XYZ file of C-alpha atoms in Angstrom:
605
model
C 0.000 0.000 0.000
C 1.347 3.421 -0.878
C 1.666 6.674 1.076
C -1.246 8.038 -0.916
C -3.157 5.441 -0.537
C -2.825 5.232 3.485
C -3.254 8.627 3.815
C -6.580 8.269 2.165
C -7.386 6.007 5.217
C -9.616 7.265 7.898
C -7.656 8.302 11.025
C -8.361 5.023 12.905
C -7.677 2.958 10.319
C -4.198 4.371 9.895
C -3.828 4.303 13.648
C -4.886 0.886 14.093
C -2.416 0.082 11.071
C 0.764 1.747 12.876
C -0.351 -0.276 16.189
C -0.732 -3.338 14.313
C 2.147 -3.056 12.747
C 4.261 -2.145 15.704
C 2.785 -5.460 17.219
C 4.602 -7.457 14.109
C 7.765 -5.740 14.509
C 7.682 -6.353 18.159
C 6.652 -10.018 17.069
C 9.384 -10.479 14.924
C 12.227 -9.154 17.459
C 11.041 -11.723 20.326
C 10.546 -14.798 17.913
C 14.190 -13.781 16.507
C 15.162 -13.555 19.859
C 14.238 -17.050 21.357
C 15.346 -18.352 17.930
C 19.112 -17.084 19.053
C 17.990 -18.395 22.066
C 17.831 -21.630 20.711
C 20.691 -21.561 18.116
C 22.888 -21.140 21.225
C 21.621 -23.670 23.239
C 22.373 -25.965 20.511
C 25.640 -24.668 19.602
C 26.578 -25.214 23.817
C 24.999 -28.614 23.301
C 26.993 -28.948 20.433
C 30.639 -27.736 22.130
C 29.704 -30.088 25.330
C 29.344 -32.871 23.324
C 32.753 -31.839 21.298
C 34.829 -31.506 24.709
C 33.709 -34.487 25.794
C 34.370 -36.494 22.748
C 37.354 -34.912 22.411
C 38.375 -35.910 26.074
C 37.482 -39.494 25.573
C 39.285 -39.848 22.200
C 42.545 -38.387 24.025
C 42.280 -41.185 26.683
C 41.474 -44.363 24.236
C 44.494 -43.214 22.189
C 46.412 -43.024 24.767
C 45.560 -46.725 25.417
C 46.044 -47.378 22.546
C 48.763 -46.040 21.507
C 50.357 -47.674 25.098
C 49.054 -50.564 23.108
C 50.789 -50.441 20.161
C 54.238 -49.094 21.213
C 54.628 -52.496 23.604
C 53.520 -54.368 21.017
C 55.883 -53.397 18.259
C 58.367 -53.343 21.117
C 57.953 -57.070 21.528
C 57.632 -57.905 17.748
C 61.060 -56.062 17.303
C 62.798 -57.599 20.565
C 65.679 -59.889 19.430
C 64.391 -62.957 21.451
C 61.111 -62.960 19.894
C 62.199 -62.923 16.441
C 64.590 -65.844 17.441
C 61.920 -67.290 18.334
C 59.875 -67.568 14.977
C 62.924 -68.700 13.650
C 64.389 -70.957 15.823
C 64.899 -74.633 14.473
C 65.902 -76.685 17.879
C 63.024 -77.284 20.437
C 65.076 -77.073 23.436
C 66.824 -74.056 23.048
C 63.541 -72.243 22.001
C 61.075 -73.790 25.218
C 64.386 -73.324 27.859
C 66.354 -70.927 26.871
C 64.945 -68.327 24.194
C 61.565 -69.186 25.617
C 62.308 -68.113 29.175
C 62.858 -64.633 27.936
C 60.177 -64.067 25.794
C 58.105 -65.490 28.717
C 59.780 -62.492 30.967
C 58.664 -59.903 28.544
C 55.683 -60.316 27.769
C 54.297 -61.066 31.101
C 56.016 -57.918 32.309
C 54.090 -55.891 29.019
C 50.811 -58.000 30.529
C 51.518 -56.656 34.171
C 52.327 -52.788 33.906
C 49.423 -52.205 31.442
C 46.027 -52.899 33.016
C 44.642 -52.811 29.090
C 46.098 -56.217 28.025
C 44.381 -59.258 28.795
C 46.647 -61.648 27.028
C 49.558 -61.859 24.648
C 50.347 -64.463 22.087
C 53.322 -65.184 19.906
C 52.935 -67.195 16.693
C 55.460 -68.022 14.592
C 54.754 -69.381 10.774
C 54.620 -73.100 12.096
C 52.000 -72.142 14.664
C 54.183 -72.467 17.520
C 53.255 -70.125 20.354
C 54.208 -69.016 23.335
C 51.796 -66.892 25.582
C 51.126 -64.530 28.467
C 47.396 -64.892 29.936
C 44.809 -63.932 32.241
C 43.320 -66.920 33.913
C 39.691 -65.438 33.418
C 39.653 -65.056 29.601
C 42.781 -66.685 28.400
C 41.284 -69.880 27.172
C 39.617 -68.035 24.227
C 43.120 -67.506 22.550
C 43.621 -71.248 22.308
C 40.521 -71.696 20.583
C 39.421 -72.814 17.262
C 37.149 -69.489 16.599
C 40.142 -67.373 17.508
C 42.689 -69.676 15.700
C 40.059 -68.862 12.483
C 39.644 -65.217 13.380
C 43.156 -64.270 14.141
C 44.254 -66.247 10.311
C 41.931 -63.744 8.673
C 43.710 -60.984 9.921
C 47.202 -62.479 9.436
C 46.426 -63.112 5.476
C 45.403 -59.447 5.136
C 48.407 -57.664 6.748
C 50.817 -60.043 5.015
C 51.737 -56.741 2.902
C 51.411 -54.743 5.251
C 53.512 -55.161 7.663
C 51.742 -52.689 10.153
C 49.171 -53.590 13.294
C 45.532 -53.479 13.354
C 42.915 -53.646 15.633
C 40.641 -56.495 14.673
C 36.641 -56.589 15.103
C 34.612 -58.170 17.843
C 34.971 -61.688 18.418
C 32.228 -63.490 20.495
C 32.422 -66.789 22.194
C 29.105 -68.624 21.636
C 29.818 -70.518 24.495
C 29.997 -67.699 26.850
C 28.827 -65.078 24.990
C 31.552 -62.841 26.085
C 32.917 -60.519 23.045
C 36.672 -59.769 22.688
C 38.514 -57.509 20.389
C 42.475 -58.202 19.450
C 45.728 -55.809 18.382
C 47.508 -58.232 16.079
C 51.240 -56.738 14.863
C 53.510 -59.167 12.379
C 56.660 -60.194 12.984
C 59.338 -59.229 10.819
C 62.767 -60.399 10.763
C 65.391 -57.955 11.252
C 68.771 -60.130 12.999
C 70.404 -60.908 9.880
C 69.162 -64.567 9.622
C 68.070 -66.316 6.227
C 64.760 -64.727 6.994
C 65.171 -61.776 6.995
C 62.798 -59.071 6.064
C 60.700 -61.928 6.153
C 56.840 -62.203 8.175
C 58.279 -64.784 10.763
C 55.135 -65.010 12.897
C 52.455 -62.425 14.755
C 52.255 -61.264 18.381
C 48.102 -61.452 19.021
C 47.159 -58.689 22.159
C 43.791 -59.452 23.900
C 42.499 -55.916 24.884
C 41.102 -55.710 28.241
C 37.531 -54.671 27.529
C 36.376 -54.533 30.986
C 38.531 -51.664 31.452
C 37.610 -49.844 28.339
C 34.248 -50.154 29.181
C 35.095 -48.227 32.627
C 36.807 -45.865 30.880
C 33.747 -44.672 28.985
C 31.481 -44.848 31.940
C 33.491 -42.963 33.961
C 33.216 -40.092 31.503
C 30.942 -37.505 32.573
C 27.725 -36.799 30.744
C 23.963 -35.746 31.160
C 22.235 -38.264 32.774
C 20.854 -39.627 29.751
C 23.288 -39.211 27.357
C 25.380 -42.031 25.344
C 28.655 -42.606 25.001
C 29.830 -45.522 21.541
C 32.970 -46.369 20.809
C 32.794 -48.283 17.222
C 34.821 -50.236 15.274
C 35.314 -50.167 11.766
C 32.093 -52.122 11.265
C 30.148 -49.810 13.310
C 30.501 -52.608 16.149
C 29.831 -51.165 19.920
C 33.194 -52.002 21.874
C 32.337 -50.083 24.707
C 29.274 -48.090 25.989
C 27.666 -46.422 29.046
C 24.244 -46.472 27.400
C 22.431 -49.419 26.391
C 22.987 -50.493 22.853
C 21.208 -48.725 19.845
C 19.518 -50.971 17.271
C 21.910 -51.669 14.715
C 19.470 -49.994 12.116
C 19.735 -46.818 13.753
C 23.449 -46.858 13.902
C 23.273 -46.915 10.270
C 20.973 -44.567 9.880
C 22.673 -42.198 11.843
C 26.774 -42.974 10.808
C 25.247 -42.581 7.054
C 25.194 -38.850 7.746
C 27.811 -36.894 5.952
C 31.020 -37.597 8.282
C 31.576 -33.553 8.113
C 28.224 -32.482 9.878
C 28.854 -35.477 12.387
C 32.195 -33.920 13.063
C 30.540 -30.405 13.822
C 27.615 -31.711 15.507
C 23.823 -32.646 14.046
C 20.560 -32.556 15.870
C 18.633 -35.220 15.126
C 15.395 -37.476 16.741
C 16.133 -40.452 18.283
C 13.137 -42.349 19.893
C 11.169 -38.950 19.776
C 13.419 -37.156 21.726
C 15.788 -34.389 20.066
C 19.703 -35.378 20.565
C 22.676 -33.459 19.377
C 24.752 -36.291 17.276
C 28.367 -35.839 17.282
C 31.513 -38.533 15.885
C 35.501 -38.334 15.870
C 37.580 -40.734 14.369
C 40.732 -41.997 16.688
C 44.189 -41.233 15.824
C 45.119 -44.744 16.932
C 42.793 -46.831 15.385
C 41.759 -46.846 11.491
C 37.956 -46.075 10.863
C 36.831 -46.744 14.673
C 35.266 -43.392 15.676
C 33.807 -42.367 19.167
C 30.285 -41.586 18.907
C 28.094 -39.115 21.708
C 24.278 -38.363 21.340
C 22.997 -35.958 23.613
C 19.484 -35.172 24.634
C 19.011 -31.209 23.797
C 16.825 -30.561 26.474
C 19.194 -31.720 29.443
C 21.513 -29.035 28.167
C 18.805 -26.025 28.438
C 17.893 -27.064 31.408
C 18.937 -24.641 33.497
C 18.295 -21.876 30.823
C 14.613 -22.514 30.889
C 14.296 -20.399 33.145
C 15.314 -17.183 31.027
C 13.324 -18.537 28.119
C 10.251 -19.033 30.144
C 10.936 -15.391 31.426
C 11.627 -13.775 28.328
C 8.233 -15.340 26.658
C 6.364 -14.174 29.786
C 7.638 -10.631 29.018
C 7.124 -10.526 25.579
C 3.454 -11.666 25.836
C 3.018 -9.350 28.574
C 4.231 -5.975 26.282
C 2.283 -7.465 23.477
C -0.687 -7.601 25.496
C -0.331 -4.075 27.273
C 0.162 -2.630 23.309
C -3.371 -4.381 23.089
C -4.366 -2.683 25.980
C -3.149 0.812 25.274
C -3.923 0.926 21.677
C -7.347 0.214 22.620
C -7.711 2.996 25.142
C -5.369 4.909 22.597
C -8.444 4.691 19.714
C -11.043 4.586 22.573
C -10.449 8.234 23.820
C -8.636 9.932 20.689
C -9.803 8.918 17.446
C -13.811 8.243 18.857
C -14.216 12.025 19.420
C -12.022 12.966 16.188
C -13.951 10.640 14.154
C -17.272 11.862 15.629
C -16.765 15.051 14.726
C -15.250 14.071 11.058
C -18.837 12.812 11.062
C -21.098 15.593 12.129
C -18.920 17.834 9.839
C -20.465 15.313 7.154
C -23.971 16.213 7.897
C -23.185 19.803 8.296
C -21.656 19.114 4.551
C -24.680 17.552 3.578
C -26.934 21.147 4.358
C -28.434 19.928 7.462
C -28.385 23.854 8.722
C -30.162 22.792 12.073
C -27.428 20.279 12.941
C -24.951 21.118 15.659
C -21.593 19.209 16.871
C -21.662 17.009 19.650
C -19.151 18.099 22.352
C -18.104 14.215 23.287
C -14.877 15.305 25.429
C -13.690 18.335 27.387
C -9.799 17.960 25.607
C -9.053 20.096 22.942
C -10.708 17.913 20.813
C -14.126 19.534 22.543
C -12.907 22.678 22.324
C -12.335 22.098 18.237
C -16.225 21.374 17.982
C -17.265 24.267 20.205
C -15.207 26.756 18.156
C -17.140 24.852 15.297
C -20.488 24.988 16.620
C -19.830 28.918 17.149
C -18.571 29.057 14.346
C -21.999 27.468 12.251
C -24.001 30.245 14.498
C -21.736 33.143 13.164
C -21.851 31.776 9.618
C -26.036 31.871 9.820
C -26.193 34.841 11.563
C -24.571 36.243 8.701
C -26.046 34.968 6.523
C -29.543 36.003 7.599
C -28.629 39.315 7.848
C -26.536 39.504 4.156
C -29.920 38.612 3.023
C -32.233 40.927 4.486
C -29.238 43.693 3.538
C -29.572 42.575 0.115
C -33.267 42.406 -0.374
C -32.849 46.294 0.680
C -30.266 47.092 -1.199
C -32.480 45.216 -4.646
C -35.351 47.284 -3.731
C -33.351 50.594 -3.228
C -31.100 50.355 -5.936
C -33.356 48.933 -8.748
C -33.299 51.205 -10.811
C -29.284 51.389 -10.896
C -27.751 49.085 -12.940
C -24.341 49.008 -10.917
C -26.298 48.830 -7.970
C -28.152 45.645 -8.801
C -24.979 44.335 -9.735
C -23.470 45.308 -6.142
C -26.717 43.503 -4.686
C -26.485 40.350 -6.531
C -22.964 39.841 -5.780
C -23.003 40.926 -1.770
C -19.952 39.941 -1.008
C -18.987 39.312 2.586
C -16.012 39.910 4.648
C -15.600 36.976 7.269
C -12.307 37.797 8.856
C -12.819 36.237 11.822
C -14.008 32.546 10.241
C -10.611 32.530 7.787
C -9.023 32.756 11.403
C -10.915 30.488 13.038
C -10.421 27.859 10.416
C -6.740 28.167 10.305
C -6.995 27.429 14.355
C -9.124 24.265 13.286
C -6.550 23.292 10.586
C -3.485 23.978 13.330
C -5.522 21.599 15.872
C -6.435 18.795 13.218
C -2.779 19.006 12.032
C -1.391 18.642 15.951
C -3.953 15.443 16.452
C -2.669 13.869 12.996
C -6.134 14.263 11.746
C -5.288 14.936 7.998
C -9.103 15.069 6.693
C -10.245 18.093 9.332
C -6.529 20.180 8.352
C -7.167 19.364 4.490
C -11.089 20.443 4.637
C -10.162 23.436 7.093
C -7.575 24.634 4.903
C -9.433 24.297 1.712
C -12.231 26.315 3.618
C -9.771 29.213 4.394
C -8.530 29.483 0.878
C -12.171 29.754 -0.508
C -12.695 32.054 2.096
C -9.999 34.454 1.674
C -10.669 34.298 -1.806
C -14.436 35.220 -1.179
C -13.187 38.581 0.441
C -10.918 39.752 -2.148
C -12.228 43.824 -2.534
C -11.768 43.428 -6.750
C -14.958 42.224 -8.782
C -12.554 40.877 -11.828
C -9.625 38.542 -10.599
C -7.619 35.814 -12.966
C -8.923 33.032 -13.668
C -5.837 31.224 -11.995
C -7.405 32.133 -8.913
C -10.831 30.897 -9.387
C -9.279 27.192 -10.733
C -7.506 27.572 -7.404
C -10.964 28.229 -5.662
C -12.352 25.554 -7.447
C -9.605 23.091 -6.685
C -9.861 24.416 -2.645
C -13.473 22.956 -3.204
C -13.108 19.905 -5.295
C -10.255 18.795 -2.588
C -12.827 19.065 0.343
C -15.796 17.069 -2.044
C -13.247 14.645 -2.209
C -12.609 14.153 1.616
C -16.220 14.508 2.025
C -17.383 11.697 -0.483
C -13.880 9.701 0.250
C -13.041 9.972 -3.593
C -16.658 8.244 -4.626
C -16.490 9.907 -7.867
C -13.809 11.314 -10.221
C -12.902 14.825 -10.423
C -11.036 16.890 -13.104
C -9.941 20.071 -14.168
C -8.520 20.717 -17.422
C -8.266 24.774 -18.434
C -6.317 25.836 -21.230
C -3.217 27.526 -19.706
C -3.140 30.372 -21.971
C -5.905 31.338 -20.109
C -4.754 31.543 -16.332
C -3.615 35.321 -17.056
C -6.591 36.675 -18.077
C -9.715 38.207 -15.849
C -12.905 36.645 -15.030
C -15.553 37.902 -12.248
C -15.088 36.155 -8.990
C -17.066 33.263 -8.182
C -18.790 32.175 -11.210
C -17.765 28.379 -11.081
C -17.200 27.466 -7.896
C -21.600 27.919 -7.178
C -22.508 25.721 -11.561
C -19.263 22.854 -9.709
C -21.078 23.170 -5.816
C -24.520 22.458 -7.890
C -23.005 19.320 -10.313
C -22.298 17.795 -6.766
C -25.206 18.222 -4.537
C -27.547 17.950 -7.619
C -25.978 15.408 -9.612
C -23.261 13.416 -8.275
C -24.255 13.278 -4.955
C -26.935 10.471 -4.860
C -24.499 7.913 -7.123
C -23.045 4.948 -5.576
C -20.221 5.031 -7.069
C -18.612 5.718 -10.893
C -19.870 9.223 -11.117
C -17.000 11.990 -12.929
C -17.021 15.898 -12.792
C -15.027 17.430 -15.882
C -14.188 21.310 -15.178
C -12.547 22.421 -18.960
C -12.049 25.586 -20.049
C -10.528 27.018 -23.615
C -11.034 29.955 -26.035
C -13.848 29.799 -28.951
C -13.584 31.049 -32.617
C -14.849 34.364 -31.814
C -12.150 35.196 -29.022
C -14.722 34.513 -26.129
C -13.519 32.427 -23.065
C -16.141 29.232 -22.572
C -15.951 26.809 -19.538
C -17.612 23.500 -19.553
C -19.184 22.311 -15.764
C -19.577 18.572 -17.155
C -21.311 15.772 -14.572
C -22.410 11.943 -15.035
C -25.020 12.868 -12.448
C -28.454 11.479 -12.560
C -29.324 14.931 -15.031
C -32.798 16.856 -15.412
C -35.571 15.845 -16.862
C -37.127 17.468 -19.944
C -39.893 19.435 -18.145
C -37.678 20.859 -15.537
C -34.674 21.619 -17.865
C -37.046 23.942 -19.815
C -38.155 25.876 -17.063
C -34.377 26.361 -16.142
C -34.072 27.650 -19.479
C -36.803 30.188 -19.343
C -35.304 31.756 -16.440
C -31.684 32.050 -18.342
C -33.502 33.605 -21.199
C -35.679 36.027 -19.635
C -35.753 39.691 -20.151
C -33.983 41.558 -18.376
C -37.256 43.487 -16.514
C -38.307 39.713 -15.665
C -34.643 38.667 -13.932
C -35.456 41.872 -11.823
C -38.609 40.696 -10.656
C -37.432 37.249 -9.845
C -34.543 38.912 -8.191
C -36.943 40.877 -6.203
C -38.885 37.410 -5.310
C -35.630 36.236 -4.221
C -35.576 33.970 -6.949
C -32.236 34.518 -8.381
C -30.312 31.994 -6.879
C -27.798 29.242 -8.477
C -27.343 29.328 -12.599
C -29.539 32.852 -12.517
C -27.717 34.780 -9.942
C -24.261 34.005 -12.117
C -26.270 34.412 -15.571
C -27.526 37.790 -14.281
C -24.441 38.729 -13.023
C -22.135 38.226 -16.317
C -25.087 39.865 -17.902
C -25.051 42.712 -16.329
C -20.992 42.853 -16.506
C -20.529 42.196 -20.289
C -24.202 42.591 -21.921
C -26.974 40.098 -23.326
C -23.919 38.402 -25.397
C -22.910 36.740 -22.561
C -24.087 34.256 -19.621
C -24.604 31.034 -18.656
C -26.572 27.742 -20.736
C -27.134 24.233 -19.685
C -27.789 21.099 -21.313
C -28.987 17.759 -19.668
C -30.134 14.030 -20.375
C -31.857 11.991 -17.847
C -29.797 9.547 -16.342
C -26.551 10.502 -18.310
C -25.866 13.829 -16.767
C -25.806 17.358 -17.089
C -23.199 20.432 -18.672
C -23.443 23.910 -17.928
C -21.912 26.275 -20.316
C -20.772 29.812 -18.993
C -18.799 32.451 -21.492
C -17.621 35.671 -20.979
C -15.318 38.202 -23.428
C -11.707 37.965 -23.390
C -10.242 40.315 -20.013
C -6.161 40.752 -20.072
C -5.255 41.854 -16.682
């Protein structure tokens, strides 16, 4: 919606638009406000969960990694690779044995981690290090299968791995293995050579209290996975492998940064890292949003109670804002109306005792000047008619009786002031369109250019427009060559006042009022007063003629009746200015409208 159009709004309307929209903006601010809100509970939930990921994955490398190094210290210890190699039974069961015995049961001891240790060599000769509990797996024919998968794979590689779950379907206990190969490196005809494995049974017990110990909400979970997506070690029960899927198929990036997601209707923050340690096993953490924002619900409860609570006291104020300002504006906008509409015996309602009641007493005072006057500039001019009759200029000067209201060109610019100070466009607009007509009502000269009386008429055509809120279409087209000539003063403004009231007024909507003026053939100025109005009908058009084209001894005696009113009073006038030549016609059509005609001579100032 434009300016223009807004400001064509009544006052309340506009009002109720600026409250209304203030009530948006505010609406906007407090949803983007509790939307931060929530971004940066999420983006806490999200660093938690990063921290303590991040803390985890620092301690199972370090395992690990604790791990690894004794590992690849044993697989590179002298005695072991003798070991693999050796030919003679004795010397490797009592005397290279003893040793390797020695080190890895000291490797065993000092880290809590390692369940068991097994050498292999090529032949399938071993020599181990257990723990009485869960040793015997390591001598059986699952692990014997499971630990030969993983030898044939690293053959070329030559590095360690950590292998995936094995479970005992006898027990039902699950174990996972760090298998390193043995490579040659003494000089013998081997060398270079895979000579055997070292097989390390991780102590999952321990990593299991590792990742319980870590501290979490109470209901978050804590995976650490494989490279199969296996759960080694949790302090949550275990998802349904479906779900794992679901959830690890999500682009590894946003699981790195964080990615809310539902789980079992409840909204988690999912977040995965990848160990250093360990290729493709990854620590996974799923947090429950809410037990992050628990302790700020407290400012987001209080910050929606406050919102709703400013929204509601807008309500509250805007209502007593329209209640007790624009009710008494926009009753007195109204009573203006009907004041518009010729209802003489109408008065304004005084509805408050603010300024707003002192605009319609002024107004009220104002009506009882204006009829005062007026009842006494017509009993002057019936005298002046009856003493002057027989004086052509003085008829004139009693036809026209022009008045001299000071006082109400004052008083309207007061009204216009006050409408202006109460943002009530319509009473400043009509006020000030008043004044202009006004003042231009008391100008002392007879003949005034005709630039002046378009402005009269467009003083008046603004306040039918504020009056009828723009029901019909109104236009003024004058040929401009013709603004700086003369014309006597208030000819048009009385044929336009009459195409309203008479023609347009009782239209619904559609109706059009065409002011034109140009110069004829003959040098003669012509205006055109052109309406859509509901027009005259035959019988009474005639009788309007008659009166136009009367003698001049009948005009007097009409004027004498007090008769000469409307189209005659202007006809006579121009007659009596510029001779028989001159004066007013009209033409009408029931139903389609009317035009009056009025010409006068050519006047250069």
């Amino acid at each position: 919606m434009g300016t223009l159009q807004i400001s064509r709004l009544k006052l309340k309307h506009q009002i109720l638009l600026i409250f209304l929209f203030s009530v948006f903006i505010f609406s906007i601010m407090e949803f983007y406000s509790y939307y931060s809100f929530y971004n940066l509970t999420q983006k806490r939930a999200v660093n938690y969960g990063n921290t303590i990921i991040e803390q985890t994955r620092q301690k199972i490398d370090s395992v690990f990694n604790d791990i690894k190094v004794s590992t690849n210290i044993a697989v590179d210890n002298k005695w072991v690779q003798e070991f693999t190699i050796a030919d003679d039974d004795y010397k490797r069961s009592f005397d290279i044995g003893t040793y390797v015995i020695d080190l890895i049961e000291n490797m065993r001891f000092f880290n809590s981690y390692v369940n068991g240790i097994v050498i292999t060599d090529n032949q399938g000769r071993k020599i181990s290090s257990l723990a009485t509990a869960n040793g015997d797996i390591m001598y059986s024919n699952p692990y014997i299968h499971f630990i030969n998968s993983f030898m044939n794979e690293n053959v070329t590689t030559g590095k360690g791995k950590f292998t995936n779950l094995l479970k005992d379907e006898k027990t039902g206990n699950e174990y996972f293995f760090y298998i390193a190969p043995i490579i040659e490196a003494i000089g013998g005809v081997q060398f270079s050579e895979k000579t055997g494995y070292c097989s390390v049974s991780v102590n999952m017990e321990k990593i299991q209290e590792l990742v319980e110990n870590t501290e979490l909400t109470p209901n978050s979970a804590l995976y650490i996975l494989n490279s199969r997506n296996e759960v080694i070690a949790s302090n949550h029960t275990k998802l349904h492998s479906n779900l794992f899927k679901e959830i690890l198929a999500i682009d590894s990036e946003s699981l790195t940064n964080g990615v809310k997601t539902e789980i079992n209707g409840e909204d988690v923050i999912v977040q995965a890292k990848g160990l250093r340690q360990a290729d493709e096993w990854r620590i996974v953490s799923m947090i429950p949003v809410h037990e992050l924002t628990t302790d700020m619900k407290a400012i987001k409860n209080i910050s929606i109670i406050a919102g709703i609570g400013i929204i509601i006291s807008m309500m509250i104020l805007g209502y007593f804002f329209l209640n007790n300002l624009t009710r008494p504006v926009m009753g007195l906008v109204a009573d203006m109306k009907k004041i518009g509409n010729r209802d003489r015996s109408f008065r304004v309602k005084v509805r408050s005792t603010n300024e707003v009641g002192v605009l319609a007493y002024d107004i009220n005072r104002m009506i009882d000047n204006m009829e005062e006057m007026t009842s006494h500039v017509i009993s002057t001019q019936a005298r002046l008619y009856e003493s002057e009759l027989s004086k052509k200029q003085a008829e004139f000067s009693a036809l026209q009786s022009q008045i001299n209201p000071h006082f109400l060109y004052n008083t309207l610019n007061c009204i216009s002031s006050i409408g202006l100070e109460y943002g009530s466009k319509e009473i400043a607009q009509i006020t000030s369109s008043m004044s202009k007509i006004f003042r231009y009502s008391i100008e002392k000269s007879e003949l005034v250019l005709i630039s002046e009386e378009i402005q009269c008429i467009k003083a008046y055509l603004n306040i039918i427009s504020i009056r009828y809120e723009n029901k019909f279409s109104l236009e003024v087209e004058v040929d401009d060559k013709l603004l700086g000539m003369q014309t006597p003063k208030m000819i048009l403004q009385p044929i336009v006042e009459n195409s309203v009231y008479h023609g347009l007024e009782s239209m619904d909507v559609g109706g059009r009022l065409k002011v034109s003026g140009n110069m004829d053939e003959n040098g003669d100025i012509c205006f055109q007063i052109a309406d859509t109005g509901k027009g005259i009908g035959q019988d009474e058009l005639e009788r309007m003629k008659t009166k136009l084209h009367m003698a001049y001894s009948e005009r007097v005696k009409h004027s004498l009746e007090g008769k000469n009113i409307g189209l005659s009073n202007i006809n006579n006038r121009i007659k009596l200015l510029f001779g028989e030549g001159y004066g007013v016609e009209i033409e009408s059509q029931l139903g389609k409208g009317t035009t009056v005609s009025v010409k006068i001579p050519s006047i250069v100032e």
